[in-house]
């Protein structure tokens, strides 16, 4: 599911959203904090610049690395991205032909698996909605005897149905209630402004206001909660008004599609727009080349974290901005991604030269998990690294499964593939290092990386702060791209080992028990580790008179023993 982090603070029955992190607009240091060197700043950034300096000191020259962003779409002509977009060298743009014969017409920057000749999918169902709709007639139909027979014959599907039914019931009701709540608060904003009467938002000014109606009392409750936010406390009435409008828009943009479509059993845009037979997982040649789609905010932000370039007055830059090219593969709607699209997106990216795939999405159930796992095995066979966000539910994913996963069972001792790294999110506060929303587990989450207050590209040539493990994952994808650019012989499992074994660790607030690495990645240290243990210089050509001295190499350590 496309993740827009919702951090809700409840007071008197009212919640306030912080989907977009509120941060100083002109704080250049904050905009690039995730690049910092922990050893010199005590901030758990990833030490970007020193990684490049290390490779330069060794005299190594980089080769471009294609990183596929499997996401909601990317604004390919964003000024901060356009120079680092991958372009299919064998495709002639806009001639209506499949020049390279890969089955996809005019796929210049990538492909869109959630579009078709009739347009592009924006909002789609949650996976639990699709599961309930499909299996309810089978397991809870009118014939009770047949229901029991089906439950006995299809135990795994029945278990998935029951889990989905419980989540659907809970989440759909939450979505409806929150949609109503934010609608009500939005309508009360004029009352709040009127009650402030031009005065600043302070405790003293609020204490002097005496509400005379129930509606005014509700408005005062909200103002009281807002006043606790240090970012807005003490601000003018007009600033408070704009703040509330922005917050309510974020809330309504999040909950309206959920309430009206994503948890609606009668809503299904797939057939009309994409036009494929969704139940036929063997289908691969569908979609279009609409790289951006209706809402590319999430994917564009992710792409900028990996390979954004300094643009005008904006000093934002991606971790791998000097070495990476972004391929966009659109597969994630506003709602839950479909397994068929994920599998095809993985195969498309691998077949078209991507060496790293970033996957900032996930969901609690996966009917087509075997098809996705087959695609993961295909990527493994081709030596492609998969980078996956751990999720934003603040849960232990060994207890609450989060698909797609590299563990076929949460009880398994080790993953069934060796080419996936799972990423949790940290903050820039060493005393509260784990981001409050981040999922975790000492076995199933490999590393942590910056994912809070991350400034990056968004559509219309703009920039915003966002937060989530969706932001932490591309930090790791960028780190891996640096290593692979300078050491092309590295295997995915060697990159993963290097990142895990070299992380900056800490036991503060139990952070050492949240992932396999016990810490936050450091790309400079990981680069040194990989160089020492796995690097092999390019073999000399036959015309070289003096062969290069063979570097000593060590075997990769089994990930299960790390």
Coordinates of C-alpha atoms in Angstrom, one line a residue:
X1 CA 0.0 0.0 0.0
X2 CA 1.2 3.5 -0.8
X3 CA 2.2 4.8 2.6
X4 CA 1.5 8.4 3.7
X5 CA 2.4 8.3 7.4
X6 CA -0.5 9.4 9.6
X7 CA 0.6 10.4 13.1
X8 CA -2.5 11.1 15.1
X9 CA -2.8 12.8 18.4
X10 CA -6.2 12.3 20.2
X11 CA -7.8 14.8 22.4
X12 CA -11.5 14.9 23.4
X13 CA -12.3 12.6 20.5
X14 CA -10.4 14.7 17.9
X15 CA -7.3 13.7 15.9
X16 CA -4.7 15.9 14.2
X17 CA -2.7 14.7 11.2
X18 CA 0.9 15.1 10.5
X19 CA 1.2 13.3 7.2
X20 CA 3.7 15.8 5.9
X21 CA 6.4 16.6 8.4
X22 CA 6.3 20.3 9.6
X23 CA 9.9 21.6 9.4
X24 CA 11.6 25.0 8.8
X25 CA 11.5 25.8 5.1
X26 CA 14.9 27.3 4.9
X27 CA 16.8 24.9 7.3
X28 CA 19.5 23.7 4.8
X29 CA 21.1 21.5 7.5
X30 CA 17.8 19.7 8.2
X31 CA 17.2 19.2 4.5
X32 CA 20.3 17.1 4.2
X33 CA 20.6 15.6 7.7
X34 CA 20.4 12.0 6.5
X35 CA 23.8 12.4 4.8
X36 CA 25.6 13.2 8.0
X37 CA 28.6 11.4 9.4
X38 CA 27.7 10.1 12.9
X39 CA 31.2 10.0 14.1
X40 CA 31.6 13.8 13.8
X41 CA 28.1 15.0 14.3
X42 CA 26.5 12.4 16.6
X43 CA 23.5 12.4 14.2
X44 CA 22.7 9.0 12.7
X45 CA 23.0 9.9 9.1
X46 CA 24.5 7.5 6.6
X47 CA 27.9 9.2 5.9
X48 CA 27.4 9.8 2.2
X49 CA 30.3 12.1 1.3
X50 CA 32.9 9.9 3.0
X51 CA 31.8 6.9 0.9
X52 CA 32.6 8.8 -2.3
X53 CA 35.9 10.0 -0.8
X54 CA 36.9 6.5 0.2
X55 CA 36.4 5.2 -3.4
X56 CA 38.3 8.2 -4.8
X57 CA 41.2 7.5 -2.5
X58 CA 41.4 4.0 -4.0
X59 CA 41.4 5.4 -7.5
X60 CA 38.2 3.6 -8.5
X61 CA 35.9 5.0 -11.2
X62 CA 32.1 4.5 -11.0
X63 CA 29.8 2.9 -13.5
X64 CA 26.2 4.0 -13.6
X65 CA 23.8 1.8 -11.7
X66 CA 20.1 1.5 -12.7
X67 CA 17.8 1.6 -9.7
X68 CA 14.2 0.8 -10.4
X69 CA 11.6 2.6 -8.3
X70 CA 8.5 0.3 -8.0
X71 CA 6.0 2.8 -6.8
X72 CA 3.1 5.2 -7.6
X73 CA 5.0 6.8 -10.5
X74 CA 7.7 9.4 -10.9
X75 CA 7.7 12.9 -12.4
X76 CA 10.4 12.1 -14.9
X77 CA 10.9 15.8 -16.0
X78 CA 11.3 17.1 -12.4
X79 CA 14.3 19.5 -12.5
X80 CA 15.9 17.7 -9.7
X81 CA 15.5 14.3 -11.4
X82 CA 15.5 14.7 -15.1
X83 CA 19.2 14.3 -15.6
X84 CA 19.3 11.1 -13.6
X85 CA 16.4 9.3 -15.2
X86 CA 17.1 6.0 -17.0
X87 CA 16.3 6.1 -20.7
X88 CA 15.8 2.8 -22.6
X89 CA 18.6 2.9 -25.2
X90 CA 16.8 0.6 -27.6
X91 CA 13.5 2.4 -27.7
X92 CA 12.6 5.3 -30.0
X93 CA 10.3 7.7 -28.0
X94 CA 6.7 8.2 -29.1
X95 CA 6.8 6.3 -32.4
X96 CA 4.1 3.8 -31.2
X97 CA 6.3 0.8 -31.8
X98 CA 8.0 -1.8 -29.6
X99 CA 11.5 -1.0 -31.0
X100 CA 13.4 -3.3 -28.6
X101 CA 10.9 -6.2 -28.8
X102 CA 10.4 -6.5 -25.1
X103 CA 6.6 -6.4 -25.4
X104 CA 6.2 -2.8 -24.1
X105 CA 5.6 0.0 -26.6
X106 CA 7.5 3.3 -26.1
X107 CA 8.8 2.3 -22.6
X108 CA 11.4 5.0 -22.6
X109 CA 11.6 5.7 -18.8
X110 CA 10.0 2.5 -17.6
X111 CA 6.4 1.1 -17.5
X112 CA 3.0 1.5 -15.8
X113 CA 1.3 -1.8 -14.8
X114 CA -1.7 -0.1 -13.4
X115 CA -2.9 1.7 -16.5
X116 CA -4.3 0.8 -19.9
X117 CA -5.9 2.3 -23.0
X118 CA -8.7 3.7 -20.9
X119 CA -6.4 5.7 -18.5
X120 CA -4.7 5.1 -15.2
X121 CA -5.8 3.7 -11.8
X122 CA -5.6 6.2 -9.0
X123 CA -7.5 4.7 -6.1
X124 CA -7.8 1.0 -5.8
X125 CA -9.1 -1.5 -3.1
X126 CA -7.2 -2.6 -0.1
X127 CA -6.2 -6.2 -0.4
X128 CA -8.4 -7.2 2.5
X129 CA -11.4 -5.8 0.6
X130 CA -10.6 -7.9 -2.5
X131 CA -10.1 -11.0 -0.3
X132 CA -13.4 -10.6 1.5
X133 CA -15.3 -10.0 -1.7
X134 CA -13.8 -13.1 -3.4
X135 CA -14.0 -15.6 -0.6
X136 CA -17.1 -14.6 1.4
X137 CA -19.5 -16.5 -1.0
X138 CA -17.2 -19.5 -0.7
X139 CA -16.7 -19.6 3.1
X140 CA -19.8 -17.8 4.3
X141 CA -22.4 -18.3 1.6
X142 CA -26.0 -19.4 1.9
X143 CA -25.2 -23.1 2.0
X144 CA -23.7 -23.8 5.5
X145 CA -22.7 -27.4 4.6
X146 CA -20.9 -26.2 1.5
X147 CA -19.2 -23.5 3.6
X148 CA -17.8 -26.1 6.0
X149 CA -16.7 -28.3 3.1
X150 CA -14.8 -25.4 1.5
X151 CA -13.2 -24.3 4.8
X152 CA -11.9 -27.9 5.2
X153 CA -10.6 -28.1 1.6
X154 CA -9.0 -24.7 1.6
X155 CA -7.5 -24.1 5.1
X156 CA -4.9 -21.6 4.0
X157 CA -7.4 -19.5 2.0
X158 CA -9.9 -19.7 4.9
X159 CA -7.3 -18.5 7.3
X160 CA -6.4 -15.6 5.0
X161 CA -10.1 -14.8 4.6
X162 CA -10.7 -14.7 8.4
X163 CA -7.7 -12.4 8.9
X164 CA -8.9 -10.2 6.1
X165 CA -12.5 -10.1 7.3
X166 CA -11.3 -8.9 10.8
X167 CA -9.0 -6.2 9.3
X168 CA -11.7 -5.1 6.8
X169 CA -14.3 -4.7 9.5
X170 CA -12.0 -2.7 11.8
X171 CA -10.2 -0.6 9.2
X172 CA -13.3 0.3 7.1
X173 CA -15.1 1.5 10.2
X174 CA -12.0 3.6 11.2
X175 CA -11.8 5.1 7.8
X176 CA -15.5 6.1 7.8
X177 CA -15.2 7.6 11.3
X178 CA -12.1 9.5 10.6
X179 CA -13.5 10.8 7.3
X180 CA -16.5 12.2 9.2
X181 CA -14.3 13.5 12.0
X182 CA -12.0 15.5 9.7
X183 CA -14.9 16.8 7.7
X184 CA -16.4 18.1 10.9
X185 CA -13.2 19.7 12.0
X186 CA -12.7 21.3 8.6
X187 CA -16.1 22.9 8.8
X188 CA -15.2 24.2 12.3
X189 CA -12.1 26.1 11.2
X190 CA -14.0 29.4 10.7
X191 CA -15.3 29.1 14.3
X192 CA -11.7 28.7 15.5
X193 CA -10.5 31.7 13.7
X194 CA -13.4 33.8 14.9
X195 CA -12.8 32.7 18.5
X196 CA -9.1 33.7 18.3
X197 CA -10.3 37.1 17.1
X198 CA -7.0 38.1 15.6
X199 CA -5.0 37.0 18.7
X200 CA -2.1 34.6 18.7
X201 CA -2.5 31.0 19.7
X202 CA -1.3 31.0 23.3
X203 CA -2.6 29.2 26.5
X204 CA -3.3 32.6 28.0
X205 CA -5.4 33.8 25.1
X206 CA -7.3 30.4 24.9
X207 CA -8.0 30.6 28.7
X208 CA -9.7 33.9 28.2
X209 CA -12.1 32.5 25.5
X210 CA -15.5 31.3 26.9
X211 CA -17.4 29.1 24.4
X212 CA -21.2 29.6 24.5
X213 CA -22.3 26.7 22.2
X214 CA -21.4 23.1 21.7
X215 CA -19.9 23.9 18.4
X216 CA -17.6 26.5 19.9
X217 CA -16.7 24.0 22.7
X218 CA -15.6 21.6 20.0
X219 CA -13.6 24.3 18.3
X220 CA -11.9 25.1 21.5
X221 CA -11.0 21.5 22.1
X222 CA -9.2 21.4 18.8
X223 CA -7.4 24.7 19.4
X224 CA -6.3 23.4 22.8
X225 CA -4.7 20.4 21.1
X226 CA -3.1 22.4 18.4
X227 CA -1.6 24.8 20.9
X228 CA 0.5 21.9 22.3
X229 CA 2.3 21.6 18.9
X230 CA 5.5 23.6 19.2
X231 CA 5.5 24.2 15.5
X232 CA 2.3 26.3 15.7
X233 CA 2.0 27.4 19.3
X234 CA 2.2 31.2 19.6
X235 CA 1.5 31.7 15.9
X236 CA -1.0 34.3 14.5
X237 CA -4.6 33.5 13.9
X238 CA -4.0 33.5 10.1
X239 CA -1.1 31.1 10.5
X240 CA -3.2 28.8 12.6
X241 CA -6.0 28.9 10.0
X242 CA -3.6 27.9 7.2
X243 CA -2.1 25.2 9.4
X244 CA -5.5 23.7 10.1
X245 CA -6.5 23.8 6.5
X246 CA -3.4 22.0 5.5
X247 CA -3.8 19.4 8.2
X248 CA -7.5 18.7 7.3
X249 CA -6.7 18.4 3.6
X250 CA -4.1 15.8 4.4
X251 CA -6.6 13.9 6.6
X252 CA -9.4 14.1 4.0
X253 CA -7.1 13.2 1.2
X254 CA -6.1 10.1 3.1
X255 CA -9.5 9.0 4.5
X256 CA -11.9 10.0 1.8
X257 CA -10.7 7.4 -0.8
X258 CA -10.5 4.8 1.9
X259 CA -14.1 5.4 3.1
X260 CA -15.6 5.7 -0.3
X261 CA -13.5 3.3 -2.4
X262 CA -10.7 1.3 -0.9
X263 CA -12.9 -0.5 1.6
X264 CA -15.9 -0.5 -0.7
X265 CA -16.8 -4.1 -1.7
X266 CA -18.6 -2.8 -4.8
X267 CA -15.7 -0.7 -6.1
X268 CA -13.3 -2.3 -8.6
X269 CA -11.6 0.0 -11.2
X270 CA -9.4 -2.8 -12.6
X271 CA -11.3 -4.3 -15.5
X272 CA -12.5 -1.0 -17.0
X273 CA -9.2 0.8 -16.8
X274 CA -6.4 -1.9 -17.2
X275 CA -8.5 -4.4 -19.1
X276 CA -6.5 -7.5 -18.2
X277 CA -7.8 -10.7 -16.7
X278 CA -6.5 -10.1 -13.2
X279 CA -6.9 -13.7 -12.2
X280 CA -4.5 -14.8 -15.0
X281 CA -1.1 -14.3 -13.3
X282 CA 0.7 -15.4 -16.5
X283 CA -0.3 -12.2 -18.3
X284 CA 2.6 -9.8 -18.5
X285 CA 1.9 -7.5 -21.5
X286 CA -0.5 -5.0 -20.3
X287 CA -0.4 -1.4 -19.0
X288 CA 0.9 1.8 -20.7
X289 CA 3.9 4.2 -20.5
X290 CA 2.3 6.9 -18.3
X291 CA 5.2 7.1 -16.0
X292 CA 3.7 9.7 -13.6
X293 CA 0.1 8.6 -13.2
X294 CA -2.6 10.5 -11.3
X295 CA -0.5 10.9 -8.1
X296 CA 3.3 10.5 -8.2
X297 CA 4.1 12.2 -5.0
X298 CA 5.3 9.1 -3.2
X299 CA 7.3 7.7 -6.0
X300 CA 8.9 11.1 -6.9
X301 CA 9.9 11.6 -3.3
X302 CA 11.5 8.1 -3.2
X303 CA 13.3 8.7 -6.5
X304 CA 14.8 12.0 -5.2
X305 CA 16.1 10.3 -2.1
X306 CA 18.0 7.9 -4.3
X307 CA 19.3 10.1 -7.1
X308 CA 18.0 13.7 -6.7
X309 CA 20.4 16.4 -8.0
X310 CA 21.0 19.9 -6.5
X311 CA 18.6 22.1 -8.4
X312 CA 18.8 25.9 -8.3
X313 CA 18.3 27.1 -4.7
X314 CA 17.4 23.6 -3.5
X315 CA 20.4 21.8 -2.0
X316 CA 18.6 18.5 -1.7
X317 CA 20.5 15.6 -3.3
X318 CA 20.1 11.8 -3.3
X319 CA 22.4 9.4 -1.7
X320 CA 23.5 8.0 -5.1
X321 CA 23.1 11.2 -7.1
X322 CA 26.5 10.8 -8.7
X323 CA 26.1 7.2 -9.9
X324 CA 22.4 6.2 -10.1
X325 CA 19.8 6.3 -12.9
X326 CA 16.2 5.9 -12.0
X327 CA 13.9 3.6 -13.8
X328 CA 10.2 4.1 -12.9
X329 CA 7.9 1.1 -12.8
X330 CA 4.4 2.1 -11.7
X331 CA 2.6 -0.6 -9.7
X332 CA 1.3 1.0 -6.5
X333 CA -2.0 2.8 -6.5
X334 CA -3.7 4.8 -3.7
X335 CA -4.7 1.6 -2.0
X336 CA -2.9 -1.8 -2.0
X337 CA -0.7 -3.0 -4.8
X338 CA -1.8 -6.2 -6.5
X339 CA 0.5 -9.2 -6.5
X340 CA 0.3 -9.7 -10.2
X341 CA 1.5 -6.2 -10.9
X342 CA 4.4 -6.5 -8.3
X343 CA 5.6 -9.7 -9.9
X344 CA 5.5 -8.2 -13.4
X345 CA 7.2 -5.0 -12.2
X346 CA 10.0 -7.0 -10.7
X347 CA 10.5 -9.0 -13.9
X348 CA 10.3 -5.9 -16.1
X349 CA 12.9 -4.0 -14.0
X350 CA 15.3 -7.0 -14.0
X351 CA 14.9 -7.7 -17.7
X352 CA 15.6 -4.1 -18.6
X353 CA 18.8 -3.8 -16.7
X354 CA 18.0 -2.6 -13.2
X355 CA 20.5 -3.9 -10.6
X356 CA 18.6 -2.6 -7.5
X357 CA 14.8 -2.5 -7.0
X358 CA 13.3 -0.2 -4.3
X359 CA 10.0 -1.4 -2.9
X360 CA 8.4 1.1 -0.5
X361 CA 5.0 -0.6 -0.1
X362 CA 3.4 -3.5 1.7
X363 CA 0.2 -5.1 3.0
X364 CA -1.0 -7.6 5.6
X365 CA -2.3 -10.3 3.2
X366 CA -1.1 -11.5 -0.2
X367 CA -3.2 -13.9 -2.2
X368 CA -0.7 -14.1 -5.0
X369 CA 2.4 -14.3 -2.8
X370 CA 3.8 -17.3 -4.6
X371 CA 3.8 -15.4 -7.9
X372 CA 5.7 -12.6 -6.2
X373 CA 8.1 -15.0 -4.6
X374 CA 8.8 -16.6 -8.0
X375 CA 9.7 -13.1 -9.3
X376 CA 12.0 -12.6 -6.3
X377 CA 13.7 -15.8 -7.1
X378 CA 14.1 -14.7 -10.7
X379 CA 15.7 -11.4 -9.4
X380 CA 18.0 -13.5 -7.2
X381 CA 19.1 -15.6 -10.2
X382 CA 20.0 -12.5 -12.1
X383 CA 22.0 -11.0 -9.2
X384 CA 19.6 -8.1 -8.5
X385 CA 19.2 -6.5 -5.0
X386 CA 15.7 -6.0 -3.6
X387 CA 15.3 -3.2 -1.0
X388 CA 12.1 -3.3 1.0
X389 CA 10.5 -0.9 3.5
X390 CA 9.6 -2.6 6.8
X391 CA 6.3 -0.8 7.2
X392 CA 4.8 1.9 9.3
X393 CA 2.5 0.2 11.8
X394 CA 5.0 0.2 14.7
X395 CA 4.7 -3.6 14.9
X396 CA 7.0 -6.5 15.2
X397 CA 6.8 -8.1 11.7
X398 CA 7.6 -11.5 13.1
X399 CA 4.2 -11.3 14.8
X400 CA 2.3 -9.2 12.2
X401 CA 3.3 -10.4 8.7
X402 CA 3.9 -7.6 6.1
X403 CA 4.0 -8.6 2.5
X404 CA 5.9 -8.9 0.2
X405 CA 8.4 -10.7 2.5
X406 CA 11.5 -12.7 2.1
X407 CA 10.4 -15.2 4.8
X408 CA 7.8 -17.8 3.6
X409 CA 6.9 -18.3 7.2
X410 CA 7.6 -16.0 10.2
X411 CA 8.8 -19.1 12.0
X412 CA 11.6 -19.8 9.4
X413 CA 15.1 -19.3 10.7
X414 CA 16.3 -17.5 7.6
X415 CA 14.9 -16.0 4.4
X416 CA 14.3 -18.2 1.3
X417 CA 16.2 -15.7 -0.9
X418 CA 19.6 -14.0 -0.2
X419 CA 19.0 -10.8 -2.2
X420 CA 16.5 -8.8 -0.1
X421 CA 17.3 -6.2 2.6
X422 CA 14.4 -5.0 4.8
X423 CA 14.7 -1.5 6.2
X424 CA 13.3 0.3 9.3
X425 CA 13.3 4.0 9.9
X426 CA 15.3 6.2 12.3
X427 CA 15.1 9.8 13.3
X428 CA 17.8 12.5 13.7
X429 CA 17.4 12.4 17.4
X430 CA 19.9 10.0 19.0
X431 CA 17.8 9.8 22.2
X432 CA 14.6 8.8 20.3
X433 CA 16.3 7.0 17.4
X434 CA 13.6 4.7 16.3
X435 CA 10.9 6.5 14.3
X436 CA 7.7 6.1 16.3
X437 CA 5.9 4.5 13.3
X438 CA 8.6 2.1 12.1
X439 CA 8.1 -1.7 12.1
X440 CA 10.9 -3.8 13.6
X441 CA 12.2 -7.2 14.4
X442 CA 15.7 -8.6 15.2
X443 CA 15.4 -11.3 12.6
X444 CA 13.2 -10.0 9.8
X445 CA 14.3 -6.4 9.7
X446 CA 17.9 -6.1 8.5
X447 CA 18.9 -2.5 9.1
X448 CA 17.6 1.0 10.0
X449 CA 18.1 4.1 7.9
X450 CA 16.9 7.7 8.1
X451 CA 13.2 8.0 7.4
X452 CA 11.9 11.0 9.5
X453 CA 11.9 14.6 8.2
X454 CA 13.3 13.6 4.8
X455 CA 13.3 16.4 2.3
X456 CA 13.0 15.4 -1.4
X457 CA 11.4 15.9 -4.7
X458 CA 7.6 15.9 -5.3
X459 CA 5.5 16.6 -8.4
X460 CA 5.3 20.0 -10.1
X461 CA 9.0 20.6 -9.6
X462 CA 8.5 21.0 -5.8
X463 CA 10.0 19.6 -2.6
X464 CA 8.6 18.4 0.7
X465 CA 9.4 16.7 3.9
X466 CA 7.9 13.3 4.2
X467 CA 8.4 10.5 6.7
X468 CA 8.0 6.7 6.7
X469 CA 10.0 3.5 6.1
X470 CA 9.1 4.4 2.5
X471 CA 11.8 7.1 2.8
X472 CA 14.3 4.9 4.7
X473 CA 14.2 2.2 2.0
X474 CA 15.5 4.4 -0.8
X475 CA 18.3 5.7 1.5
X476 CA 19.5 2.1 1.6
X477 CA 18.9 1.6 -2.2
X478 CA 21.1 4.7 -2.8
X479 CA 23.8 3.4 -0.5
X480 CA 23.8 0.1 -2.3
X481 CA 24.0 1.9 -5.6
X482 CA 27.2 3.7 -4.5
X483 CA 28.8 0.4 -3.5
X484 CA 27.8 -1.3 -6.7
X485 CA 28.8 1.6 -8.9
X486 CA 32.4 1.4 -7.7
X487 CA 32.5 -2.4 -7.2
X488 CA 30.4 -3.9 -9.9
X489 CA 31.4 -7.5 -8.9
X490 CA 29.5 -7.2 -5.6
X491 CA 26.7 -9.7 -5.1
X492 CA 23.5 -8.8 -3.4
X493 CA 24.2 -10.9 -0.3
X494 CA 27.7 -9.2 0.0
X495 CA 26.1 -5.7 -0.2
X496 CA 23.6 -6.8 2.5
X497 CA 26.3 -8.2 4.7
X498 CA 28.4 -5.1 4.4
X499 CA 25.6 -2.8 5.4
X500 CA 24.5 -5.0 8.3
X501 CA 28.0 -5.6 9.7
X502 CA 29.2 -2.0 9.5
X503 CA 26.1 -0.2 10.9
X504 CA 26.6 2.4 13.7
X505 CA 25.1 0.6 16.7
X506 CA 23.5 1.8 19.9
X507 CA 21.6 0.2 22.8
X508 CA 19.8 3.4 23.7
X509 CA 16.1 2.7 24.3
X510 CA 16.6 -0.9 23.2
X511 CA 17.6 0.1 19.6
X512 CA 20.0 -2.8 19.5
X513 CA 17.1 -5.3 19.5
X514 CA 15.1 -3.9 16.6
X515 CA 17.0 -5.3 13.6
X516 CA 19.8 -7.7 12.7
X517 CA 22.3 -4.9 12.4
X518 CA 21.4 -3.4 15.8
X519 CA 22.0 0.1 14.3
X520 CA 21.8 2.5 11.4
X521 CA 23.6 2.0 8.1
X522 CA 26.9 3.9 7.4
X523 CA 27.6 3.7 3.6
X524 CA 31.2 4.8 4.1
X525 CA 31.9 2.0 6.6
X526 CA 29.9 -0.5 4.4
X527 CA 32.0 0.5 1.4
X528 CA 35.3 -0.1 3.3
X529 CA 33.9 -3.5 4.6
X530 CA 32.9 -4.6 1.1
X531 CA 36.2 -3.4 -0.4
X532 CA 38.2 -5.3 2.2
X533 CA 36.2 -8.5 2.0
X534 CA 34.7 -8.8 -1.5
X535 CA 36.2 -6.4 -4.0
X536 CA 37.8 -7.8 -7.1
X537 CA 39.6 -5.6 -9.6
X538 CA 38.6 -5.9 -13.2
X539 CA 40.5 -8.7 -15.0
X540 CA 43.3 -7.2 -17.2
X541 CA 42.9 -7.4 -21.0
X542 CA 45.1 -9.8 -23.0
X543 CA 47.3 -6.9 -24.2
X544 CA 48.3 -5.9 -20.7
X545 CA 51.9 -6.9 -20.1
X546 CA 52.0 -6.8 -16.3
X547 CA 48.9 -8.5 -14.8
X548 CA 47.4 -6.8 -11.8
X549 CA 48.1 -8.4 -8.5
X550 CA 45.2 -10.5 -7.4
X551 CA 43.3 -9.1 -4.5
X552 CA 42.7 -11.3 -1.5
X553 CA 39.0 -12.1 -1.1
X554 CA 37.0 -13.7 1.6
X555 CA 33.8 -15.7 1.3
X556 CA 30.5 -14.1 2.1
X557 CA 29.2 -14.9 5.5
X558 CA 25.9 -16.8 5.7
X559 CA 23.2 -14.2 6.5
X560 CA 21.6 -16.5 8.9
X561 CA 24.7 -16.3 11.2
X562 CA 24.9 -12.6 11.3

